XYZ file of C-alpha atoms in Angstrom:
258
model
C 148.993 48.842 101.715
C 150.342 52.181 102.920
C 150.476 53.552 99.359
C 146.853 52.462 98.780
C 145.813 54.233 102.011
C 147.517 57.465 100.911
C 145.858 57.262 97.489
C 142.467 56.806 99.135
C 142.788 59.959 101.248
C 144.223 61.929 98.347
C 141.206 60.972 96.228
C 138.825 61.872 99.058
C 140.497 65.259 99.491
C 140.256 66.038 95.772
C 136.613 64.938 95.737
C 135.872 67.145 98.758
C 137.500 70.153 97.131
C 135.459 69.556 93.998
C 132.238 69.394 95.995
C 133.022 72.643 97.805
C 133.923 74.290 94.505
C 130.630 73.154 92.977
C 128.680 74.474 95.965
C 130.469 77.816 95.706
C 129.687 77.930 92.014
C 126.009 77.087 92.481
C 125.437 79.402 95.459
C 125.514 82.611 93.520
C 123.998 85.818 94.942
C 120.848 87.135 93.287
C 121.760 89.819 90.781
C 118.434 90.556 89.064
C 116.256 90.820 92.176
C 116.524 91.567 95.870
C 116.057 89.476 98.988
C 115.149 90.600 102.473
C 118.458 89.621 104.058
C 120.519 92.167 102.156
C 117.966 94.793 101.139
C 116.707 97.973 102.852
C 120.294 99.017 103.548
C 119.982 102.651 102.432
C 117.480 105.368 101.531
C 117.311 104.408 97.867
C 116.458 100.786 98.612
C 113.694 101.843 101.002
C 112.106 103.910 98.244
C 112.529 101.040 95.777
C 110.802 98.695 98.198
C 107.672 100.831 98.350
C 107.679 101.757 94.636
C 105.982 98.451 93.796
C 102.836 99.663 95.560
C 102.441 102.419 93.005
C 101.952 99.988 90.126
C 101.943 96.200 89.795
C 99.589 94.926 92.533
C 96.820 97.243 91.297
C 96.800 95.802 87.778
C 93.911 93.339 88.162
C 91.982 95.789 90.312
C 90.927 97.776 87.259
C 89.074 94.790 85.812
C 86.573 94.650 88.639
C 86.629 98.331 89.494
C 85.127 99.336 86.143
C 82.369 96.764 86.652
C 81.624 97.689 90.258
C 82.156 101.415 89.957
C 80.636 102.168 86.564
C 78.367 99.376 85.306
C 76.825 98.605 88.703
C 76.046 102.299 89.161
C 74.512 102.602 85.694
C 77.152 104.978 84.367
C 78.198 102.446 81.714
C 75.949 100.106 79.725
C 77.232 96.603 78.964
C 74.381 94.591 77.516
C 72.946 91.976 79.838
C 75.776 92.262 82.346
C 75.111 90.699 85.772
C 76.482 93.928 87.203
C 73.723 95.850 85.442
C 70.856 93.691 86.700
C 72.393 93.039 90.142
C 72.829 89.267 89.719
C 76.614 89.138 90.059
C 78.011 86.634 92.575
C 81.323 85.854 94.249
C 82.531 83.575 91.439
C 82.626 86.380 88.865
C 86.145 86.454 87.386
C 86.463 90.232 87.378
C 85.292 90.487 90.967
C 87.709 87.749 92.062
C 90.626 89.440 90.291
C 89.717 92.751 91.893
C 89.679 91.149 95.339
C 93.003 89.348 94.796
C 94.593 92.587 93.658
C 93.514 94.511 96.756
C 94.726 91.774 99.094
C 98.057 91.765 97.232
C 98.381 95.489 97.955
C 97.677 94.903 101.647
C 100.084 91.974 101.876
C 102.927 93.851 100.215
C 102.266 96.995 102.246
C 102.441 94.966 105.464
C 105.674 93.250 104.459
C 107.484 96.409 103.398
C 106.247 98.326 106.454
C 107.682 95.654 108.763
C 111.040 95.604 106.958
C 111.293 99.395 107.005
C 111.136 99.452 110.799
C 114.646 97.992 110.987
C 116.014 99.416 107.731
C 119.516 100.871 107.702
C 118.391 104.252 106.381
C 117.641 107.791 107.497
C 114.626 108.282 109.762
C 113.120 110.797 107.339
C 113.063 108.359 104.428
C 111.981 105.437 106.601
C 109.040 107.451 107.937
C 108.100 108.646 104.469
C 108.102 105.127 103.041
C 106.259 103.665 106.022
C 103.637 106.378 105.662
C 103.233 105.555 101.979
C 102.725 101.881 102.823
C 99.987 102.757 105.303
C 98.250 105.109 102.881
C 98.148 102.461 100.152
C 96.952 99.871 102.649
C 94.143 102.184 103.775
C 93.177 102.809 100.146
C 92.946 99.058 99.485
C 90.757 98.502 102.545
C 88.584 101.460 101.543
C 87.837 99.776 98.223
C 87.300 96.402 99.904
C 84.808 97.626 102.499
C 82.805 99.602 99.939
C 82.703 96.662 97.525
C 82.270 93.710 99.881
C 81.217 95.104 103.259
C 82.601 93.005 106.112
C 86.129 91.716 105.376
C 89.013 90.270 107.449
C 91.685 92.616 108.772
C 95.313 91.563 108.267
C 97.365 93.891 110.426
C 100.722 92.087 110.358
C 101.691 89.259 107.996
C 104.222 87.700 110.362
C 101.777 87.585 113.265
C 99.158 85.959 111.053
C 101.574 83.306 109.789
C 102.884 82.552 113.270
C 99.372 82.205 114.673
C 98.497 79.530 112.123
C 94.964 80.933 111.784
C 95.434 82.523 108.378
C 93.051 80.074 106.680
C 90.239 80.717 109.152
C 90.133 84.481 109.502
C 86.792 85.930 110.522
C 85.264 88.893 108.772
C 85.149 92.205 110.604
C 82.018 94.337 110.512
C 82.134 97.221 108.045
C 81.955 99.839 110.822
C 85.092 98.391 112.418
C 86.869 98.219 109.056
C 86.233 101.947 108.657
C 87.714 102.577 112.100
C 90.784 100.581 111.087
C 91.121 102.617 107.885
C 90.884 105.855 109.880
C 93.492 104.655 112.374
C 95.802 103.638 109.519
C 95.485 106.987 107.752
C 96.027 108.953 110.955
C 99.288 107.062 111.485
C 100.242 107.661 107.861
C 99.707 111.392 108.328
C 102.055 111.350 111.328
C 104.810 109.736 109.271
C 104.455 111.427 105.891
C 106.143 114.722 105.009
C 103.916 117.743 104.439
C 105.243 117.985 100.922
C 106.563 114.937 99.106
C 108.301 114.424 95.808
C 106.262 114.787 92.627
C 104.100 111.736 92.091
C 104.473 110.419 95.630
C 102.031 110.375 98.531
C 102.440 113.088 101.151
C 100.576 114.067 104.304
C 97.843 115.940 102.468
C 97.172 113.039 100.106
C 96.444 110.891 103.148
C 94.350 113.670 104.684
C 92.295 114.055 101.507
C 91.595 110.326 101.522
C 90.695 110.498 105.212
C 88.124 113.193 104.430
C 86.506 110.922 101.842
C 86.541 107.991 104.267
C 84.666 110.025 106.878
C 82.196 111.253 104.255
C 81.456 107.686 103.139
C 81.320 106.368 106.703
C 78.752 109.033 107.618
C 76.090 107.190 105.629
C 77.006 103.669 106.716
C 74.071 103.346 109.113
C 71.592 104.812 106.641
C 71.711 108.259 108.208
C 74.142 111.123 107.782
C 76.215 110.979 110.953
C 76.898 114.581 111.993
C 80.250 113.842 113.660
C 81.563 112.045 110.584
C 80.372 114.843 108.317
C 82.086 117.416 110.520
C 85.351 115.463 110.301
C 85.014 115.169 106.535
C 84.486 118.920 106.251
C 87.409 119.675 108.575
C 89.925 117.542 106.691
C 88.640 118.630 103.286
C 88.949 122.300 104.197
C 92.492 121.749 105.435
C 93.514 120.285 102.074
C 91.580 122.814 99.982
C 93.134 125.758 101.819
C 96.647 124.378 101.410
C 98.666 127.097 99.685
C 100.954 124.679 97.874
C 97.913 123.035 96.274
C 96.668 126.270 94.701
C 98.662 125.672 91.536
C 97.337 122.122 91.281
C 93.712 123.254 91.394
C 94.339 126.062 88.896
C 95.901 123.595 86.460
C 92.958 121.221 86.838
C 90.456 124.012 86.252
C 92.386 125.295 83.242
C 92.322 121.831 81.668
C 88.509 121.851 81.757
C 88.169 125.131 79.898
C 87.302 124.930 76.166
């Protein structure tokens, strides 16, 4: 009886060790992707986190943008397109893809921005990356409000999920969406460096976009709002007179010469 008892516990111990070993084998760390618990631990990872906003989520945007921006305006002819005769509706595949793409940009920008706040990185890089997130978010909302008018505002993903109201968000009037875009760009300008790395958003990129936002907003009510026009002129002049941009403009002009 005693020998049988010892054998039982020996078998149980071996079985337990095997189970633990299997769990250790199956619980392998992710090697081909990142997760939030162990990412944003240095400057490089912060930059990698925001790099996604420069590419992938914008992919489907181009499908609807060409329709809305070119065919709807009459710049491009596409037969009997509903965009050409103004009969397009909300079920149009290109329009839906465009909308999904812009909301993907906003969602990712919100997520990365939140994670960057507590990132284990230098303040300079954190601020730069947070500013880039805000600039891309503002750009996405700028396209949304011009294409659809009133749209919901998603300021923080976590707050929206915790509230439980994410499936019943109300639209915000276009005028208020513009104010949100302006607020977002002003914050981006505070965070972004005056001169960023080649190919990356800097303070003057955000300021140039802000000028265009004010210019567009000036005609929202059907009249040319003088205050908005003055702001558009102020920010535009600041960017145009930027000494470091002189070379950029000269290159652009040279490319147009025969």
